[in-house]
Short mmCIF file of C-alpha atoms and ligand atoms in Angstrom, two decimals:
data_model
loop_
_atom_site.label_atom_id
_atom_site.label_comp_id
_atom_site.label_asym_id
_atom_site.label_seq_id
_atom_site.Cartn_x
_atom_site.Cartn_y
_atom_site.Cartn_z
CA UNK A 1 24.16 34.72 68.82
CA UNK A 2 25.04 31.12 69.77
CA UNK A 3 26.76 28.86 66.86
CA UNK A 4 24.12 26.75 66.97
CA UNK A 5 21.37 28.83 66.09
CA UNK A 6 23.61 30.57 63.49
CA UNK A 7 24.20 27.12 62.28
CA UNK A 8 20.32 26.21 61.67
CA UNK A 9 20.33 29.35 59.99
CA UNK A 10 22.90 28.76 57.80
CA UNK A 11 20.96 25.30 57.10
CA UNK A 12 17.77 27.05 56.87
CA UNK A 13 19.29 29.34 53.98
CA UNK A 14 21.60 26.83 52.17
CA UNK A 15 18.37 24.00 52.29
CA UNK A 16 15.08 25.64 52.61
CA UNK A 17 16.13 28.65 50.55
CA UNK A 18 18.48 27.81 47.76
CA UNK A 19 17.87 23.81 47.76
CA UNK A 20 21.59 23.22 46.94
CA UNK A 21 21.57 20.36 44.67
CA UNK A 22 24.61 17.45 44.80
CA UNK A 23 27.20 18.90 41.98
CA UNK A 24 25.94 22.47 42.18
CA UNK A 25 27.98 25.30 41.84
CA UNK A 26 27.19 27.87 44.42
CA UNK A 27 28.14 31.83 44.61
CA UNK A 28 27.39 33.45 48.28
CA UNK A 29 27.79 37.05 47.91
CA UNK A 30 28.30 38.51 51.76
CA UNK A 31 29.68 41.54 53.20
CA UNK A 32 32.80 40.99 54.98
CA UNK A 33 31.08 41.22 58.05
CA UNK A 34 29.20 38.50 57.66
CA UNK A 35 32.29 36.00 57.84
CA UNK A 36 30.76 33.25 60.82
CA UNK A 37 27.24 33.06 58.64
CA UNK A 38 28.36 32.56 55.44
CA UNK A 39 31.34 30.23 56.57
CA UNK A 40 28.55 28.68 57.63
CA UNK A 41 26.25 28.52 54.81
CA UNK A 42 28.96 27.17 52.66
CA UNK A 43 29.63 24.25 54.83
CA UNK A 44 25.76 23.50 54.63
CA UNK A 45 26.35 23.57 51.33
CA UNK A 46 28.85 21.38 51.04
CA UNK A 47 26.63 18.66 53.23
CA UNK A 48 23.97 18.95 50.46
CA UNK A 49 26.72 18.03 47.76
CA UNK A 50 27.95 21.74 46.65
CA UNK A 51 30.82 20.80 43.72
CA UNK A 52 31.76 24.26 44.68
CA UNK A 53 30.95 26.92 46.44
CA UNK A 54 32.40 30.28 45.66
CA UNK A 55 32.71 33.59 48.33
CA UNK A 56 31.77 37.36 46.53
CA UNK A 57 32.80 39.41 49.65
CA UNK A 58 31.40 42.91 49.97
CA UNK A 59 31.99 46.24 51.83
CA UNK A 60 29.99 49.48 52.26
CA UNK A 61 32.41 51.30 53.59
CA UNK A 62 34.82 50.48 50.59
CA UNK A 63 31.91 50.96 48.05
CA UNK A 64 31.29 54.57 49.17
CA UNK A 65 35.06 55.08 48.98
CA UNK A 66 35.04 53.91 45.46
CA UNK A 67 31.94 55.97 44.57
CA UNK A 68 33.67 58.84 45.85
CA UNK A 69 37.03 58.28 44.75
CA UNK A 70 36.61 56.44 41.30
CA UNK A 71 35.38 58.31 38.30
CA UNK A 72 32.16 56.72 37.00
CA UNK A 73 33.81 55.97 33.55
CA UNK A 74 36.72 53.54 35.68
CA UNK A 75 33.47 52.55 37.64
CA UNK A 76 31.42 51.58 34.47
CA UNK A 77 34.26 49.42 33.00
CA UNK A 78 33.61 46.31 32.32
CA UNK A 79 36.84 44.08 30.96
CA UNK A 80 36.93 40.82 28.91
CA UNK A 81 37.27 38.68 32.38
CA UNK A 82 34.06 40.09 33.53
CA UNK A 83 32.29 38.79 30.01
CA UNK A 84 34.01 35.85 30.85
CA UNK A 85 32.76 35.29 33.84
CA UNK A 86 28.67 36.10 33.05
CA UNK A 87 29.60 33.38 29.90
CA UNK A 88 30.26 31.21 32.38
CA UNK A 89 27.84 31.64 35.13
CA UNK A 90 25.29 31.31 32.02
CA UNK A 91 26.80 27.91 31.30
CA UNK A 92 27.02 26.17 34.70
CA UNK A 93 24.08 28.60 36.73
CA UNK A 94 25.15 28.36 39.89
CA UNK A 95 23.39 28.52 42.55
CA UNK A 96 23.46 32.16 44.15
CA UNK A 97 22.93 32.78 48.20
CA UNK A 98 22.51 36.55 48.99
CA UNK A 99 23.35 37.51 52.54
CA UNK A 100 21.60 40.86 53.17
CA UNK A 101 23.24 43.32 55.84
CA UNK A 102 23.84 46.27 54.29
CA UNK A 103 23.25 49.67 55.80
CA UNK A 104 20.47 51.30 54.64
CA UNK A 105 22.26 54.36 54.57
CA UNK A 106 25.25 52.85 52.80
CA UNK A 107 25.90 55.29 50.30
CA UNK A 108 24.23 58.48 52.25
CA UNK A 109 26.48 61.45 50.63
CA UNK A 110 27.55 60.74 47.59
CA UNK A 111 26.45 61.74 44.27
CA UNK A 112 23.06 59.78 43.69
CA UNK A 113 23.67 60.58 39.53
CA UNK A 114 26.80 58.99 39.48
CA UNK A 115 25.72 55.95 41.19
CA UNK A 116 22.86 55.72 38.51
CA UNK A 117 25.18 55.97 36.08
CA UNK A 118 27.55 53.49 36.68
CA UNK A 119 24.54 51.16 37.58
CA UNK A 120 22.74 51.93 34.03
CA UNK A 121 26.45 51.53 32.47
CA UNK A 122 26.85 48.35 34.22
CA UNK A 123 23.17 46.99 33.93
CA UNK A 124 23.75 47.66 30.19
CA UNK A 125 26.86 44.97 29.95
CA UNK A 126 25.38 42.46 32.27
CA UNK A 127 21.67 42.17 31.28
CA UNK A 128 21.16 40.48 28.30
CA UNK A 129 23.50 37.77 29.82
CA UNK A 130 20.54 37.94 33.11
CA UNK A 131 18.17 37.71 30.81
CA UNK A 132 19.48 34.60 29.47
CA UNK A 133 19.61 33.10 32.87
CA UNK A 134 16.12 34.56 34.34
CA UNK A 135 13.90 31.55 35.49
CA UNK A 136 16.71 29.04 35.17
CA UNK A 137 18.75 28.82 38.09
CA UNK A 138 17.84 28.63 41.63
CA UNK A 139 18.40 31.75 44.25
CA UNK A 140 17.82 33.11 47.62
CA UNK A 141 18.07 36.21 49.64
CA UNK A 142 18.42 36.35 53.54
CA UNK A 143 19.26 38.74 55.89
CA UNK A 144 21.95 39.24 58.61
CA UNK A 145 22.48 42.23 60.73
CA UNK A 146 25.33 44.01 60.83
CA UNK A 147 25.79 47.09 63.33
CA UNK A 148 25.26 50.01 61.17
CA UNK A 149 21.78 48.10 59.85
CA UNK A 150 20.50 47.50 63.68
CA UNK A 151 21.58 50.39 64.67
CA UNK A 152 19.30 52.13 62.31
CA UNK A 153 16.20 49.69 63.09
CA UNK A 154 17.31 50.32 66.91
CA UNK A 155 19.12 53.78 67.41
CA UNK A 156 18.27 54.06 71.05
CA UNK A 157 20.52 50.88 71.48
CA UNK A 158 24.03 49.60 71.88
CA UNK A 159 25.00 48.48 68.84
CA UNK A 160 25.70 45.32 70.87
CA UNK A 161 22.26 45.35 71.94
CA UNK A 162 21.10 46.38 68.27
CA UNK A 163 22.51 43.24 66.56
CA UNK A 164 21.29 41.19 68.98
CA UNK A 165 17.61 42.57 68.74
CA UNK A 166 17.69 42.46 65.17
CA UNK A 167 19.43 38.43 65.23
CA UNK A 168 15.88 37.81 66.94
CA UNK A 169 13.50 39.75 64.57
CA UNK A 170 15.06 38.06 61.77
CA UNK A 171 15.58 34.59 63.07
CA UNK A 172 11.57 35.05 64.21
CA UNK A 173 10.12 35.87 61.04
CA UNK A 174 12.02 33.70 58.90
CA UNK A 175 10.28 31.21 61.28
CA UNK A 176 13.57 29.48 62.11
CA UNK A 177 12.44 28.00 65.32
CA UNK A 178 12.35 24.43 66.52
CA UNK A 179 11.71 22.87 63.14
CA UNK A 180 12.42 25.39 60.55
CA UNK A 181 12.11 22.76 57.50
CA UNK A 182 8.27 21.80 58.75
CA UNK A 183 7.48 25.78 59.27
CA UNK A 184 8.22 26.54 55.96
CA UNK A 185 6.62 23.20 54.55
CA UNK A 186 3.20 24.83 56.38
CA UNK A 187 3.62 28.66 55.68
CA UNK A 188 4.41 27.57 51.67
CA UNK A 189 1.08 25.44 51.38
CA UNK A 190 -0.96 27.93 53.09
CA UNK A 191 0.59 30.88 50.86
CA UNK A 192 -0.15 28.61 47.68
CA UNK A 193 -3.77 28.51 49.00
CA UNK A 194 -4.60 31.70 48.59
CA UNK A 195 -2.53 32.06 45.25
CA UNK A 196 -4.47 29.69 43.92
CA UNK A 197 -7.98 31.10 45.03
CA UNK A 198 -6.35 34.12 42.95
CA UNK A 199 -5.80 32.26 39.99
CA UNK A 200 -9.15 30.75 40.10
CA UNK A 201 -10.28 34.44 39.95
CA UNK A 202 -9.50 35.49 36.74
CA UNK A 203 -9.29 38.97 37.58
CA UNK A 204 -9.05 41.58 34.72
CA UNK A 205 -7.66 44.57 37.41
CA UNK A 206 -7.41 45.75 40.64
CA UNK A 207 -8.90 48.90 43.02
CA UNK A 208 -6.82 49.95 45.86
CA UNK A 209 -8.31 52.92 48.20
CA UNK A 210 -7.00 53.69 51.55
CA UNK A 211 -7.86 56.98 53.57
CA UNK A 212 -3.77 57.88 53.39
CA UNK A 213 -4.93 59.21 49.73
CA UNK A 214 -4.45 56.07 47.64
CA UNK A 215 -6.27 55.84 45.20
CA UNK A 216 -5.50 53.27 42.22
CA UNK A 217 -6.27 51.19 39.52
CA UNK A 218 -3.61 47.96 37.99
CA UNK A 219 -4.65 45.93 35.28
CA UNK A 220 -3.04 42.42 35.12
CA UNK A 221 -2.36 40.09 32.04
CA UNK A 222 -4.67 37.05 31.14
CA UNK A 223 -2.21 34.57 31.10
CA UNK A 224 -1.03 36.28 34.79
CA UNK A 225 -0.73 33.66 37.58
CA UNK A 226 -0.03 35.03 41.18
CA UNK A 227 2.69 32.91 43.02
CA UNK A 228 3.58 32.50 46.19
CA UNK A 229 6.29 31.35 48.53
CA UNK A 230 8.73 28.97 47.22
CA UNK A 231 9.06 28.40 43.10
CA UNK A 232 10.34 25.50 41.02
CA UNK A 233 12.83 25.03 38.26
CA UNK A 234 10.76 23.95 35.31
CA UNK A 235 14.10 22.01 33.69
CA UNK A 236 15.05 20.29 36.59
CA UNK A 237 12.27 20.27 39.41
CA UNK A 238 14.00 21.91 42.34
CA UNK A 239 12.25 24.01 44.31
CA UNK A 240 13.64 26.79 46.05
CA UNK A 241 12.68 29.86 48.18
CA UNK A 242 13.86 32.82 47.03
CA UNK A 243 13.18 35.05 49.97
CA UNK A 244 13.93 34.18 53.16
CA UNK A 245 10.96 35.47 54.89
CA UNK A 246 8.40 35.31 52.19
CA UNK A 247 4.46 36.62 52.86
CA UNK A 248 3.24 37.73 49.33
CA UNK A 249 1.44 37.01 46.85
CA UNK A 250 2.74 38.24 43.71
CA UNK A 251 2.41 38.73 39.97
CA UNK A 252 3.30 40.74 37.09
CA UNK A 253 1.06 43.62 35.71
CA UNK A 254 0.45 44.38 32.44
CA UNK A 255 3.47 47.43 31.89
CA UNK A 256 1.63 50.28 30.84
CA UNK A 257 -1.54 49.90 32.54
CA UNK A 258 -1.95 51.34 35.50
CA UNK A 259 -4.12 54.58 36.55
CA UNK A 260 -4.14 57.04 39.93
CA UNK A 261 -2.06 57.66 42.98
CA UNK A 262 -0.60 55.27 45.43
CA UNK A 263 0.86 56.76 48.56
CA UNK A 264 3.78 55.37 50.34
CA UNK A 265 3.47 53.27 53.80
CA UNK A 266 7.24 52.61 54.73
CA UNK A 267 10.47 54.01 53.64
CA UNK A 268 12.37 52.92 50.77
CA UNK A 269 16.21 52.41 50.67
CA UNK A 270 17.10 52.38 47.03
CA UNK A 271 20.97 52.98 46.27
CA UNK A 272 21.99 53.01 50.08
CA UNK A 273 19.92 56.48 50.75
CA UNK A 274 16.62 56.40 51.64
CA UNK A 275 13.15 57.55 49.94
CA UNK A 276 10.36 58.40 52.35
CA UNK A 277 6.61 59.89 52.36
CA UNK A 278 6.22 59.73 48.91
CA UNK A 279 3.95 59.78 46.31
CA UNK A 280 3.54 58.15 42.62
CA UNK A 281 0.97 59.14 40.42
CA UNK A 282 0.43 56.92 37.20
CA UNK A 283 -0.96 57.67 33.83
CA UNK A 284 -1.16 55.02 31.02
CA UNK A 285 0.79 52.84 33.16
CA UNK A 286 3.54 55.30 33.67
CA UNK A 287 4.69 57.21 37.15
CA UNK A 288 3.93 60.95 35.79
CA UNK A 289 4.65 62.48 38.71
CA UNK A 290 6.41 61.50 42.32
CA UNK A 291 6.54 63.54 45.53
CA UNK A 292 8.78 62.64 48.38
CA UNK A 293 9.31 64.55 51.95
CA UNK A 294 13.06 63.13 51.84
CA UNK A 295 14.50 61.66 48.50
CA UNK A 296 12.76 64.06 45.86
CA UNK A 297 16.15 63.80 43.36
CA UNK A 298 16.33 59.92 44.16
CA UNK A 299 13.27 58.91 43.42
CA UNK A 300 13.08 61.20 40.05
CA UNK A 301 16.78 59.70 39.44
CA UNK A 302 14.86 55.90 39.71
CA UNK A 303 12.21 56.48 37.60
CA UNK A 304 14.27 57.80 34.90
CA UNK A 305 16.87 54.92 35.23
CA UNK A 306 15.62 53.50 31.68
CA UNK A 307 12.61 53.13 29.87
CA UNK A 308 11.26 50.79 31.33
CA UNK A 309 12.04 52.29 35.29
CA UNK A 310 8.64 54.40 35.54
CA UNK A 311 6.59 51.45 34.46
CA UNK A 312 4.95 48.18 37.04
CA UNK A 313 6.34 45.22 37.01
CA UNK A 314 5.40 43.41 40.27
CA UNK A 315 2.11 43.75 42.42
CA UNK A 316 2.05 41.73 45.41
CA UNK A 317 -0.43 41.16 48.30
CA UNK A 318 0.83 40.81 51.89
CA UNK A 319 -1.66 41.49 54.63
CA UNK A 320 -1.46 44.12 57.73
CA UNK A 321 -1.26 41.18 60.10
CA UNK A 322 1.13 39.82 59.17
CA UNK A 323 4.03 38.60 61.19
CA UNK A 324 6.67 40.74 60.51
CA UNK A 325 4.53 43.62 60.30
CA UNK A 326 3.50 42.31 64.45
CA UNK A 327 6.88 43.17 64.86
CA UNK A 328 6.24 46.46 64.74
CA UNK A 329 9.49 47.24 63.51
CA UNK A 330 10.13 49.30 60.46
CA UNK A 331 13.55 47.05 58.91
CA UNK A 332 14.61 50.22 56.43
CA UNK A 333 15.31 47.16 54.02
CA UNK A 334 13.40 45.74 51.16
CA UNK A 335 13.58 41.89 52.15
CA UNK A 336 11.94 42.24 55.32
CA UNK A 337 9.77 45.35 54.47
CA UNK A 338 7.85 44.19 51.38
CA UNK A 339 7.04 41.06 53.34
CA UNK A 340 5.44 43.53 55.80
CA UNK A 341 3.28 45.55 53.54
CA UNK A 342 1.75 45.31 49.98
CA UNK A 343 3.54 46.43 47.56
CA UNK A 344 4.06 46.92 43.89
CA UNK A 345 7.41 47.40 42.01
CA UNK A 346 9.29 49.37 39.75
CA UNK A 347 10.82 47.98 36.54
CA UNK A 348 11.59 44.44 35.59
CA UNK A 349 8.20 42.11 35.26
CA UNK A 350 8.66 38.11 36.34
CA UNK A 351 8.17 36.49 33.13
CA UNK A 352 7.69 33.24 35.03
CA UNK A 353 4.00 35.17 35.88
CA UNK A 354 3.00 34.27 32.87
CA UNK A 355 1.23 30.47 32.16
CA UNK A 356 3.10 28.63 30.08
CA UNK A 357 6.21 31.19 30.47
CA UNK A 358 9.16 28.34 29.21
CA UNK A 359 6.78 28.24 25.67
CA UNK A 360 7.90 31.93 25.04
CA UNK A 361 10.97 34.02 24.28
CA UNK A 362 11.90 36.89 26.56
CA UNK A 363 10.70 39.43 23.45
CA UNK A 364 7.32 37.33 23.43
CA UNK A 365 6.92 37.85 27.34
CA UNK A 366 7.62 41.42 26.83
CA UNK A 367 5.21 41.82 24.08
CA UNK A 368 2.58 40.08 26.29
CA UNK A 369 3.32 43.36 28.79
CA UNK A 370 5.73 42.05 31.26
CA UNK A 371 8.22 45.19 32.10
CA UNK A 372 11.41 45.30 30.67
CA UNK A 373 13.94 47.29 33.07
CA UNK A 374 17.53 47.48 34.67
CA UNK A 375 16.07 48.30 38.14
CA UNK A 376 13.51 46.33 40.31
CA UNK A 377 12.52 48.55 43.04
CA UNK A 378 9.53 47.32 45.72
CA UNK A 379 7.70 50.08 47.10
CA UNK A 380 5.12 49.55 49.95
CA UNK A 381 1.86 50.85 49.99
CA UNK A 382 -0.15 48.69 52.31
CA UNK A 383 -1.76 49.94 55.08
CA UNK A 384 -4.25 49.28 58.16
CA UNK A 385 -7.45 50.28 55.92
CA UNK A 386 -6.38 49.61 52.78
CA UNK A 387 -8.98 47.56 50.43
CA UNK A 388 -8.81 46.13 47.52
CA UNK A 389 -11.59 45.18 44.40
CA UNK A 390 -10.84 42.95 42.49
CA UNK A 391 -12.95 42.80 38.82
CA UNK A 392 -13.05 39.80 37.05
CA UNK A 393 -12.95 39.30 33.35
CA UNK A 394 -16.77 37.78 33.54
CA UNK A 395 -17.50 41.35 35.39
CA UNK A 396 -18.04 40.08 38.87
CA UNK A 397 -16.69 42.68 42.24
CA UNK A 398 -14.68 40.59 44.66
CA UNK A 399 -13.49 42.01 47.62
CA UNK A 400 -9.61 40.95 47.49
CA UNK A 401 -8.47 43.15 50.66
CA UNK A 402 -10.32 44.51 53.54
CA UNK A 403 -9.08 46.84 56.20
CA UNK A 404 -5.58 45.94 55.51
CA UNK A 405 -6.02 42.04 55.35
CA UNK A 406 -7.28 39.16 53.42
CA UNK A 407 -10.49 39.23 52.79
CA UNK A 408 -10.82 35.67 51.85
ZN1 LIG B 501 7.53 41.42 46.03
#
């Protein structure tokens, strides 16, 4: 990789992604073997005026050791200076940069119930101080590959070869070419196009059929709006990209309304193991019953995570063509995959769906059927036939999705 496309990167993350305001505090949380990027990053975000910028350094290999070492009690503790520090990230929200390179089979071997349980344990402590924060502060995720990850996406490789391949995949479809700033200036106004065709809508649920066996119906909220691409902070105006590619269309369903079977179209790494050829039927809104060819426990483990785990709370449009889907690479992480394929999630609704959202409490939102949950899993379930009906609340049929893509 040379420096100076690492550098644009870096610029492309620290700018285009996370907007780093001048005074900011800003948290990157990398894995150790991500040192050149996010060194980096935090230079480009001192150029934009960073008062600080703070390094949360990561390691699979150490996690797994931990997992398999610690108890999950000495995992799940959670000490005065950790209270402290959620107090304080709730008083000066900085700005967090997530560089994504973990292995997708991180965690491959150890016990799946104790990682769930020090999650829920941890969740538990940490949440209502997120939900606090949620819509408030500005954040982005973006990928770098490390060799375990390309080796995975490329196993006939070197991992030399690996990393490089995947440095171009993910340097191509987070369009960081020539002009990276006008790219994304383009690809946001064309996604809010067809958000805003959505919205003008007013759809009361949606169809999906595909010949794979899906075969589903998701009601959505009328106060719902479907966003797309970047988002802006209502309290100060900054607006930010959050995912670094973006392609969807997304909003939040109405939690506990939801009816049929959606298969699977990619695999699914959830707690560094992955979840593949699966199934999730839903009645009243809730998964009922999942089926998987590889990941049965793991998938029953998710949806079990809390009460809210086995209920919607995204559903987001991406179409077949779409570029990182051309790839014709399968990524085996969420980032890149859900911007493949549609998808729909498990857990935790976006109350900033909802019109209006900064006029109501987080209890209001959740009475108004955005998800409540510890977990956010995306799941895809797009593929080359799938369609999609859309019925509106005056009773019109629209077609939404045709043979995979945009129908509009
Ligand atoms: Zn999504």
């Amino acid at each position: 990789m040379k420096k100076s496309t690492l550098k644009k990167y870096a610029q492309l993350i620290a700018k285009v992604g996370a907007n780093v305001q001048k005074g900011q505090y800003v948290t990157v949380v990398a894995s150790v073997d991500q040192e050149l990027l996010a060194n980096y990053v935090v230079e480009e975000c001192y150029k934009l005026g960073a008062h600080l910028v703070t390094v949360e350094w990561e390691s699979d290999v150490v996690s797994k050791t931990q997992y398999k070492k610690a108890s999950a009690k000495a995992l799940s503790e959670f000490p005065a200076w950790k209270e402290e520090k959620q107090k304080f990230i709730n008083e000066h929200l900085p700005v967090m940069i997530y560089i994504e390179s973990s292995d997708p089979d991180a965690l491959k071997g150890v016990n799946q119930k104790k990682v769930s349980e020090v999650h829920r344990n941890l969740v538990s402590k940490i949440k209502p101080y997120r939900d606090e924060r949620e819509n408030k502060y500005q954040w982005t995720i973006a990928g770098a590959p490390s060799k375990a990850w390309a080796k995975k996406v490329f196993p006939e490789l070197s991992a030399k070869k690996a990393v490089e391949k995947l440095w171009e995949a993910i340097l191509s479809t987070s369009r960081c070419g020539e002009d990276p700033i006008k790219a994304w200036d383009e690809h946001n106004q064309n996604l809010d196009k067809k958000a805003k065709h959505l919205n003008s809508l007013n759809l009361d649920y949606l169809h999906y059929e595909s010949k794979n066996g899906t075969n589903f119906k998701v009601w959505l909220n009328e106060k719902a709006l479907w966003i797309a691409g970047g988002e802006r902070i209502r309290h100060s105006g900054v607006y930010f990209n959050p995912n670094i590619p973006t392609e969807e269309c997304f909003t939040t369903p109405i939690s506990g309304k939801a009816e049929g079977i959606v298969y699977s179209s990619k695999p699914l790494s959830y707690n560094g193991e992955l979840i593949e050829n699966f199934s999730i039927r839903f009645k009243d809104g809730k998964a009922v019953e999942v089926k998987a060819e590889k990941g049965q426990n793991l998938l029953e483990e998710m949806i079990k995570m809390d009460e809210g785990a086995c209920k919607l709370g995204e559903v987001a449009l991406v179409p077949y063509d779409s570029p990182i889907n051309n790839t014709g690479l399968l990524f085996f992480n969420t980032l890149y995959d859900e911007n493949a394929a549609c998808h729909l999630a498990l857990g935790l609704g976006f109350g900033n769906t909802i019109k209006d959202f900064e006029k109501y409490s987080n209890k209001e939102l959740r009475e108004m059927g955005v998800n409540d949950s510890g977990i956010h899993v995306d799941f895809m379930i797009g593929t080359k036939d799938l369609s999609i009906t859309g019925y509106t609340r005056d009773g019109k049929k629209v077609q939404i999705f045709k043979e995979g893509n945009w129908a509009f």
